[in-house]
Coordinates of C-alpha atoms and ligand atoms in Angstrom, one line a residue:
X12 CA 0.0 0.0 0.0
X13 CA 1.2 3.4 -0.8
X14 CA -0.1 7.1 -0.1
X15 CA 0.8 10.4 -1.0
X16 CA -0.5 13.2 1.3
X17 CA -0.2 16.3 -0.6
X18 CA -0.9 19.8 0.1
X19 CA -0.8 19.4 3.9
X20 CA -1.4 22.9 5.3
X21 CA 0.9 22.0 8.2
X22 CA 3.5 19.1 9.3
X23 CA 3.5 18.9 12.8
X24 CA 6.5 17.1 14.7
X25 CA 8.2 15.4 11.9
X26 CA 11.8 15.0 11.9
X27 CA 15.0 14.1 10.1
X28 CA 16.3 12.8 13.4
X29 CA 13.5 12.5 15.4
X30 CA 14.3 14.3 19.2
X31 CA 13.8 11.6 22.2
X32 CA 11.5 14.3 23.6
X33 CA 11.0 18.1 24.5
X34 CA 11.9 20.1 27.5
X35 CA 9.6 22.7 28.4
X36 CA 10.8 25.6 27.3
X37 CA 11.4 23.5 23.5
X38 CA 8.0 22.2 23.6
X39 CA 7.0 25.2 21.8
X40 CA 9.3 24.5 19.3
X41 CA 7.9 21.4 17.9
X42 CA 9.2 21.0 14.2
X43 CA 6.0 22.1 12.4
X44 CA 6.5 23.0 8.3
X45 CA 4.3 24.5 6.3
X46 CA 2.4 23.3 3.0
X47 CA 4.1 20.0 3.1
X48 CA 3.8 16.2 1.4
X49 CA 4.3 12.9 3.2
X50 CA 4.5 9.5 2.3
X51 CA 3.8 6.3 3.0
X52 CA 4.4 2.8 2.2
X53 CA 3.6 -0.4 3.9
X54 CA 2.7 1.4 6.7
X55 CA 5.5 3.2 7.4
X56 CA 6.5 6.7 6.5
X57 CA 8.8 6.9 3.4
X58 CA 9.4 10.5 3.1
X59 CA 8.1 14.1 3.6
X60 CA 9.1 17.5 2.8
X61 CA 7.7 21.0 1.6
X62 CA 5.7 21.2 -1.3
X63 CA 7.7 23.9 -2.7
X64 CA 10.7 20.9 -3.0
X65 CA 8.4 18.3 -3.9
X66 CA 10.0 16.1 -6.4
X67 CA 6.6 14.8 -8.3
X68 CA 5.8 11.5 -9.0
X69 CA 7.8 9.0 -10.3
X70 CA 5.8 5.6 -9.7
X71 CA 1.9 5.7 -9.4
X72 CA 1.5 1.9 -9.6
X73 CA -0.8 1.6 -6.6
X74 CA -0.3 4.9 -5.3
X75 CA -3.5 6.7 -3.4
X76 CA -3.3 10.1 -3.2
X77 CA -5.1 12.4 -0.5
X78 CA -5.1 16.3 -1.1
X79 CA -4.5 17.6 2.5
X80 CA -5.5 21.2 1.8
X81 CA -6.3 22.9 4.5
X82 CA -5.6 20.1 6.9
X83 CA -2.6 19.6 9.1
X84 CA -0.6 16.6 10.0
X85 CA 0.7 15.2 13.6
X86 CA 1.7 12.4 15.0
X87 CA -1.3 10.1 16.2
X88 CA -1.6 11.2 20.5
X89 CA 0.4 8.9 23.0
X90 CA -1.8 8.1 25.7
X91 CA 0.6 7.8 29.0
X92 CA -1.5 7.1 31.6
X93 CA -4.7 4.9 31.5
X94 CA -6.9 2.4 33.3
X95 CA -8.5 1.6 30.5
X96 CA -9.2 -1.9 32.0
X97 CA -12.0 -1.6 34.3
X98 CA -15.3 -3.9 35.2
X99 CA -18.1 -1.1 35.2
X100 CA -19.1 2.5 34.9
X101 CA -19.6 4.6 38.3
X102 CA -22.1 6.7 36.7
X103 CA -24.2 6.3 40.4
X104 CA -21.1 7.7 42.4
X105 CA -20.9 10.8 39.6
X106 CA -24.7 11.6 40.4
X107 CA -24.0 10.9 44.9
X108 CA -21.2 14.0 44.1
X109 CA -23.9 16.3 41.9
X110 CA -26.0 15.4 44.8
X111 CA -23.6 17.3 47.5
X112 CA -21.1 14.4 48.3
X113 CA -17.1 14.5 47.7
X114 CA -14.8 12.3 45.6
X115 CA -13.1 11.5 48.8
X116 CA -16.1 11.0 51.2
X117 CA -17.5 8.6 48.2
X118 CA -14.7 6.2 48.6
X119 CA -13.8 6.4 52.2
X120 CA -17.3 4.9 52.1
X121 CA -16.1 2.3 50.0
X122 CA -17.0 3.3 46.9
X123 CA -13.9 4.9 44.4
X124 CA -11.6 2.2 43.7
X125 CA -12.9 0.1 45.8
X126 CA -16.2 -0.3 44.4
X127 CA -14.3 -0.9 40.9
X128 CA -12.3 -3.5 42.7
X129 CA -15.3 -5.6 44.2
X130 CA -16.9 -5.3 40.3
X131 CA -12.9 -6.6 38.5
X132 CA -12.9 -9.3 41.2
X133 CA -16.0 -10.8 39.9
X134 CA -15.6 -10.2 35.8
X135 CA -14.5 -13.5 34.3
X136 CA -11.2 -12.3 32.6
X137 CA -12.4 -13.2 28.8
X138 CA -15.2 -10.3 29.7
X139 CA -12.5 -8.0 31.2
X140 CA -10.8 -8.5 27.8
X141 CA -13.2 -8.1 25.5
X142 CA -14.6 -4.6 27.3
X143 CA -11.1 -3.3 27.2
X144 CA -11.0 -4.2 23.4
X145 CA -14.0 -2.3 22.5
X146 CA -12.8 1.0 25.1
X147 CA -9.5 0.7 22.9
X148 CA -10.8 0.7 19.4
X149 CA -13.1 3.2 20.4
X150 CA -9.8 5.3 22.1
X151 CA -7.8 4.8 18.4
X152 CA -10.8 6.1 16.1
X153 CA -10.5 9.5 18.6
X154 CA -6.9 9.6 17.7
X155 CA -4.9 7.2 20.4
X156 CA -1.3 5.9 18.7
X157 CA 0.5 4.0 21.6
X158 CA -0.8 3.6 25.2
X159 CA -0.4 3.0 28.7
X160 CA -2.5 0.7 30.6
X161 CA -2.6 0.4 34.2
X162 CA -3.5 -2.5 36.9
X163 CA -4.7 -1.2 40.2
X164 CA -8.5 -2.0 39.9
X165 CA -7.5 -5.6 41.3
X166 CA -6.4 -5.3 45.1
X167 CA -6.1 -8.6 45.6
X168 CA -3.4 -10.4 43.8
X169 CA -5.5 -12.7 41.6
X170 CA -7.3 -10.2 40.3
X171 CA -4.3 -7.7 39.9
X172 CA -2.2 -10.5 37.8
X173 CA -6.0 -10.9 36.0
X174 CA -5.8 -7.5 34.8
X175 CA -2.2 -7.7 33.8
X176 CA -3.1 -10.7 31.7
X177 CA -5.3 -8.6 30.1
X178 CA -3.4 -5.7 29.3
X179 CA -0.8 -8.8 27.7
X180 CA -3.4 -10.1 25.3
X181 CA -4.5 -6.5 24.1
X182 CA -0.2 -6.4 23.1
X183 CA -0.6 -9.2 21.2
X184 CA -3.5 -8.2 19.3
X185 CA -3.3 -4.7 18.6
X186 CA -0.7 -2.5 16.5
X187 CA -0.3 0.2 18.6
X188 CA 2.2 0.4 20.9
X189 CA 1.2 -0.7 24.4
X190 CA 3.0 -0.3 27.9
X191 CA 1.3 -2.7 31.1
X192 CA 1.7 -0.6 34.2
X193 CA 1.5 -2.5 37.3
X194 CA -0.3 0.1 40.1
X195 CA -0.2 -2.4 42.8
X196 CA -0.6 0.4 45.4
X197 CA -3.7 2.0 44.6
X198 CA -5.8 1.8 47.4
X199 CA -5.9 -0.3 50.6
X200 CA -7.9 -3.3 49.9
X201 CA -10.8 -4.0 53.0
X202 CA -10.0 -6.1 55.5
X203 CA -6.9 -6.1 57.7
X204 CA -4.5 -4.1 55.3
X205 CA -3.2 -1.3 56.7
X206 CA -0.8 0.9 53.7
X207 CA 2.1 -0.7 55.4
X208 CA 0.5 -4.3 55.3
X209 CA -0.3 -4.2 51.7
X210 CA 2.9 -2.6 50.3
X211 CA 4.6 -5.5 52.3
X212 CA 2.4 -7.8 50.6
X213 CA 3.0 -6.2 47.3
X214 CA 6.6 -6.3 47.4
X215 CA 6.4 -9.6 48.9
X216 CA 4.2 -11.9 46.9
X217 CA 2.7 -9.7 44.1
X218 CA 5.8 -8.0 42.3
X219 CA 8.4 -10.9 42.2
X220 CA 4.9 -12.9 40.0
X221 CA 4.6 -9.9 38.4
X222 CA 8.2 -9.4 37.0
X223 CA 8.7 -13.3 36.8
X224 CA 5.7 -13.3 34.0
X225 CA 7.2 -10.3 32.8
X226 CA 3.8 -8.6 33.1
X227 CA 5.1 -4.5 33.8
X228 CA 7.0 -1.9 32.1
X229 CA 6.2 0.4 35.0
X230 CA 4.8 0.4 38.4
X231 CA 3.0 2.9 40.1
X232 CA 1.4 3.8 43.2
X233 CA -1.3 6.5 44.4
X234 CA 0.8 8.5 47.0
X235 CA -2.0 10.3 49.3
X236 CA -3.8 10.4 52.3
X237 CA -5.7 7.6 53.3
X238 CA -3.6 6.3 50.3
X239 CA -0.4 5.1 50.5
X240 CA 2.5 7.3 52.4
X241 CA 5.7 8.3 50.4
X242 CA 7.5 5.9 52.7
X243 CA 5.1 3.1 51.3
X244 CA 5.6 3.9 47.8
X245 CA 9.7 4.4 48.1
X246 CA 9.4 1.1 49.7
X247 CA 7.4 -0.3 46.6
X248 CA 10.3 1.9 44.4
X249 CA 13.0 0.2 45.6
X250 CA 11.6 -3.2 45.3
X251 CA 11.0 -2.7 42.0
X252 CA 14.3 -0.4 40.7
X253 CA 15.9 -3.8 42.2
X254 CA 13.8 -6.0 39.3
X255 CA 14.8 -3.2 37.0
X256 CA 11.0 -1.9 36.4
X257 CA 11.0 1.9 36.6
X258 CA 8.1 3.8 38.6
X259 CA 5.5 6.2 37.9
X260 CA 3.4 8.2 40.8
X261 CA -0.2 9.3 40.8
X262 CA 1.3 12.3 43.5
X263 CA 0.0 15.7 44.9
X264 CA -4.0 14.7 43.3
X265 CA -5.7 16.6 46.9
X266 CA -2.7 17.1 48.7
X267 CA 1.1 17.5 48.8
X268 CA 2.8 15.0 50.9
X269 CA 6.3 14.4 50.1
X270 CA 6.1 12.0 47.0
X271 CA 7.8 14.5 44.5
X272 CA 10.8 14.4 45.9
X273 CA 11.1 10.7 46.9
X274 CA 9.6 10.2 43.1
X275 CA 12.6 12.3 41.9
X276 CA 15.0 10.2 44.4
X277 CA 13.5 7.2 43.1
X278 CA 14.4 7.8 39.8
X279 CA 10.4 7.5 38.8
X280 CA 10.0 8.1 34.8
X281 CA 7.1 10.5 35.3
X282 CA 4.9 11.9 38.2
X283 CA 1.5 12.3 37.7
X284 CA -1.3 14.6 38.5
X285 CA 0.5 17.0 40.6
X286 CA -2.5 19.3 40.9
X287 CA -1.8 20.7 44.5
X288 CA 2.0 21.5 43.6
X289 CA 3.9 23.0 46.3
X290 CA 7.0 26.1 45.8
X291 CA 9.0 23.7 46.8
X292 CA 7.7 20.5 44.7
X293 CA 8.2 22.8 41.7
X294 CA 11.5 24.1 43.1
X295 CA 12.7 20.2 43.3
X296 CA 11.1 19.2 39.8
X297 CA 13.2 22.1 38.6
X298 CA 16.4 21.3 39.6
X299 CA 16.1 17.7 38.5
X300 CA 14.8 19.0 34.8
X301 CA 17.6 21.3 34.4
X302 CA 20.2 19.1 36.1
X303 CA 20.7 16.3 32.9
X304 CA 20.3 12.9 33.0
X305 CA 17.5 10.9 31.9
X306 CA 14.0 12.8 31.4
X307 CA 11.5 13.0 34.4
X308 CA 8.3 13.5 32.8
X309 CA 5.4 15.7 35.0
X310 CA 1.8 14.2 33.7
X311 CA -1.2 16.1 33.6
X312 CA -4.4 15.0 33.5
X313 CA -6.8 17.6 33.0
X314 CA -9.6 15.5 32.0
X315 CA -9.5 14.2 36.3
X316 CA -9.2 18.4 36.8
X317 CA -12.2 18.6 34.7
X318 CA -14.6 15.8 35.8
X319 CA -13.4 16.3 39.6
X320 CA -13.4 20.4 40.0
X321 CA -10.2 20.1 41.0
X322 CA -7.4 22.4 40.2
X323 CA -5.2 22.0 36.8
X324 CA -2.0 21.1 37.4
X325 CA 0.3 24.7 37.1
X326 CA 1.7 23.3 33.7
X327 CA 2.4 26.7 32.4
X328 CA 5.0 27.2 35.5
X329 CA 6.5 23.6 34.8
X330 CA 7.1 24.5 31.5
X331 CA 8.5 27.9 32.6
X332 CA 10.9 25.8 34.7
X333 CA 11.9 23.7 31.9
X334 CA 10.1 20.5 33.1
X335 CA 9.0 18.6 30.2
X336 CA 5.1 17.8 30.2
X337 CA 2.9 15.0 29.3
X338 CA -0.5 15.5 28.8
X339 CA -3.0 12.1 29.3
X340 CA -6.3 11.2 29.6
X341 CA -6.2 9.2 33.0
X342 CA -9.3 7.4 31.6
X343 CA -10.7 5.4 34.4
X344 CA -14.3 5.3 35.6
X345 CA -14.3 7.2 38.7
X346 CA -12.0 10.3 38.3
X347 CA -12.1 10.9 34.1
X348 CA -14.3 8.6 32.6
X349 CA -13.1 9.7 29.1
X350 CA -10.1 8.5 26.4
X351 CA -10.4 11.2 24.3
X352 CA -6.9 12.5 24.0
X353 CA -8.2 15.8 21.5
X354 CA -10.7 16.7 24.3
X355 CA -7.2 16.7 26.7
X356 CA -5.7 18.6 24.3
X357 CA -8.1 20.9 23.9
X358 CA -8.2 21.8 27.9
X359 CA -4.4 21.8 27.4
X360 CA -4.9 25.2 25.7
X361 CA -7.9 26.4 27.3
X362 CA -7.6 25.6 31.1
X363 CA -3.6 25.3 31.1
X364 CA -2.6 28.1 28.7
X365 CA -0.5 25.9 26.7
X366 CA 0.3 27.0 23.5
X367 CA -1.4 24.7 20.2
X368 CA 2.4 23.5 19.6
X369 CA 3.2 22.7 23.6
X370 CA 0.0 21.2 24.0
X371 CA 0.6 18.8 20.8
X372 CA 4.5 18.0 21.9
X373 CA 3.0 17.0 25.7
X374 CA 0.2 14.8 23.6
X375 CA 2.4 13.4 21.9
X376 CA 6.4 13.2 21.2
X377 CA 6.8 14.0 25.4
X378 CA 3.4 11.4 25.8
X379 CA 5.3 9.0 24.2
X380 CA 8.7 9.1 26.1
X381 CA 6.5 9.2 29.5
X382 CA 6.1 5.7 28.4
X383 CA 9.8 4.8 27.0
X384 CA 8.8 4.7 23.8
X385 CA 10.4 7.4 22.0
X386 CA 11.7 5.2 19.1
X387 CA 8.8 4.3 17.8
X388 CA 5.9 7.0 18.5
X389 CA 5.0 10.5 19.1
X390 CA 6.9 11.8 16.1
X391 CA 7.1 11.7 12.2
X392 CA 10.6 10.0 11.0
X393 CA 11.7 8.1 7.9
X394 CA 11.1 4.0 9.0
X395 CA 8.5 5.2 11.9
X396 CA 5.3 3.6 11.6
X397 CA 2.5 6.0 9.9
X398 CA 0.5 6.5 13.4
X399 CA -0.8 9.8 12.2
X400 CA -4.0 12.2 12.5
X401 CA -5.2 14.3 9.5
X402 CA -6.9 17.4 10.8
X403 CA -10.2 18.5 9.8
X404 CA -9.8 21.8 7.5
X405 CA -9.0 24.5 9.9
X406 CA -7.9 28.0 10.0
X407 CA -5.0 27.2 12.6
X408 CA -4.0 24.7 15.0
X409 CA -5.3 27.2 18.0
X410 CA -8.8 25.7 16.3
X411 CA -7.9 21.9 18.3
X412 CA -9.0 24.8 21.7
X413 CA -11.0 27.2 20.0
X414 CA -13.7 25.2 18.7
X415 CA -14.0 23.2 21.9
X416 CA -17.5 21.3 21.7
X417 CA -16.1 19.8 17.9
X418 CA -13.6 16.9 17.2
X419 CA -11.0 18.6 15.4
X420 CA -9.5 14.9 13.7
X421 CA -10.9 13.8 10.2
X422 CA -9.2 10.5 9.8
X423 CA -6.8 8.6 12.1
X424 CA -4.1 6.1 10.8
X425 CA -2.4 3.7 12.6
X426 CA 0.2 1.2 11.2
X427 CA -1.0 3.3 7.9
X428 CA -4.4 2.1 8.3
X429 CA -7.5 4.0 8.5
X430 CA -9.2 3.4 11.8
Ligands
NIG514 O1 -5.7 8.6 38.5 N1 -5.9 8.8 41.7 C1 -6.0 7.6 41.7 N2 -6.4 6.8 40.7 C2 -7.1 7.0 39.5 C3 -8.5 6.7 39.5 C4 -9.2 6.5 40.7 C5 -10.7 6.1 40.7 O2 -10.9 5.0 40.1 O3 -11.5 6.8 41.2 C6 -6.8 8.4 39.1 O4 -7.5 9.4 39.2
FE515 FE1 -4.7 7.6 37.2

């Protein structure tokens, strides 16, 4: 299969020699080139350049061609923090908080993740699966190129290596590229467990199966009160830095308790949330962006600061301070019950002040190396697989925030195929 993509109003983020990803004060300069052609074959993407140098058509055995005018051209969005598995809606617990009642007093009543737990525990796994199929076919039509895909909906270790399972089959069967997250601290089941007891537990039993089945590319844990402490989760850390599986933290959702800087010890690969950021946990994020050395990516997830009526997470000051961003869906059924990266995008620039181009890098080529995966997605490069989105005609990429009740993507190709 081959396709020509001509007259592309704009080319964003493709590169010669694609960048591993974007600080905060680059992500504005995300490559972006006007009136340009692209090309694919087999999937992949052949060439590209402006139209101006465009050196006509040589070969048109079995070459489609799709006039781009007015359009633009990015890099299909990178997804890096989901929990996209999930037994049930918890529609009822939305409708308890537009009745008066608060995220947190919902779940210290055992709803929150707890109710999804008592609903995973139950699901037969082939249902689990086939439910997670549909939400991830229905999360690549909006736009979704490579994803992350936590556990943590489990709390008991059947069920957690259950959803793991899962998130192994939907590897094997989809293109896209896929990252299992293993959350195993994400709330304290009921019972006995005390945060302590668990993490024990966790580190005990749960990881060593985990890593043995090879069934993580991260971990995570929910560091917060009547969560899990930062001394819990730099426990879990170092368990797991020891199996060589880096760390991710949901951190500073409510409140700031001490997990960005044992994150940042812990040599975590991104910290997420961070709504309720302290002076000095932007001080500390600072000094670790600016001071070399592997990336530390901070996450927001505006569609949680949406759905919740929680703050944003200051993005415009982490950028400021040279931290490079992710933006992500967090699509779970209690806090964001949405996968729609362009929606995320769109708050990006409306509720975070990011510019179009920041807002684009952080969805995608920054998205993308939140989840190691820098090689293969979240840019345009010769060989790269042609996971791209094709605008619908618009009169600038400030349109993605501007026109905010309308899906800005026309058609989405992943692996070079339409989805
Ligand atoms: O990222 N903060 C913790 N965990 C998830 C979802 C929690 C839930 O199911 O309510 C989140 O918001
Ligand atoms: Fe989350």
């Amino acid at each position: 299969m081959r396709m020509l993509w001509k007259n592309i109003k704009g080319l964003v983020g493709a590169y010669d020699q694609p960048p591993t990803h974007l600080s905060g004060k680059e992500m504005r300069n995300f490559a972006f080139m006007e009136d340009a052609w692209l090309a694919i074959e087999d999937g992949k993407v052949v060439d590209f350049g402006a139209m101006s140098e465009f050196p006509g058509i040589v070969d048109w055995s079995g070459l489609e061609v799709l006039d781009c005018s007015g359009r633009y051209v990015m890099p299909a969005w990178c997804d890096s923090h989901t929990h996209l598995v999930f037994a049930a809606p918890r529609g009822g617990e939305f409708l308890a908080r537009l009745e008066g009642k608060s995220y947190q007093e919902i779940a210290a009543a055992g709803g929150g993740i707890l109710n999804s737990a008592k609903a995973l525990q139950s699901m037969p796994e082939e249902q689990l699966l086939s439910d997670a199929r549909e939400r991830l076919k229905h999360v690549m039509k909006l736009g979704t190129g490579a994803i992350e895909i936590k556990s943590g909906y489990g709390l008991t270790s059947e069920a957690e290596l259950k959803m793991l399972r899962v998130i192994a089959a939907l590897k094997v069967e989809f293109d896209l590229p896929i990252r299992a997250t293993f959350l195993g601290c994400h709330a304290v089941p009921e019972g006995d467990w005390t945060s302590e007891s668990w993490t024990e537990h966790v580190i005990k039993e749960l990881l060593p199966k985990v890593a043995e089945a090879n069934l993580a590319d991260y971990v995570d844990a929910f560091c917060e009160e009547g969560y899990f402490s930062a001394d819990d989760v730099e426990a879990f850390l170092k368990a797991s830095n020891d199996l060589s599986i880096p760390g991710k933290v949901h951190v500073n959702q409510f409140n700031s308790i001490g997990g960005v800087k044992m994150g940042i010890e812990n040599s975590v690969r991104s910290l997420d949330h961070l709504e309720e950021l302290s002076v000095d946990d932007l001080e500390a994020l600072a000094l670790r962006s600016n001071s070399g050395g592997s990336p530390l990516f901070a996450c927001a997830l505006p569609g949680c600061s949406y759905f919740l009526s929680i703050p944003y997470a200051p993005v415009r000051r982490l950028m400021d301070a040279n931290v490079p961003v992710a933006l992500a869906t967090d699509f779970n059924p209690g806090s964001a019950p949405s996968g729609n990266m362009g929606r995320v995008v769109q708050m990006g620039m409306v509720k975070m002040k990011m510019h179009p181009l920041e807002a684009i890098a952080a969805a995608t080529i920054n998205g993308a190396a939140a989840m190691g995966l820098a090689d293969v997605a979240g840019t345009i490069g010769i060989g790269r697989s042609a996971n791209l989105l094709l605008t619908k005609p618009m009169d600038g990429l400030e349109t993605m925030g501007y026109a905010f009740g309308e899906e800005s993507v026309e058609k989405v190709f992943i692996g070079g195929v339409q989805q």
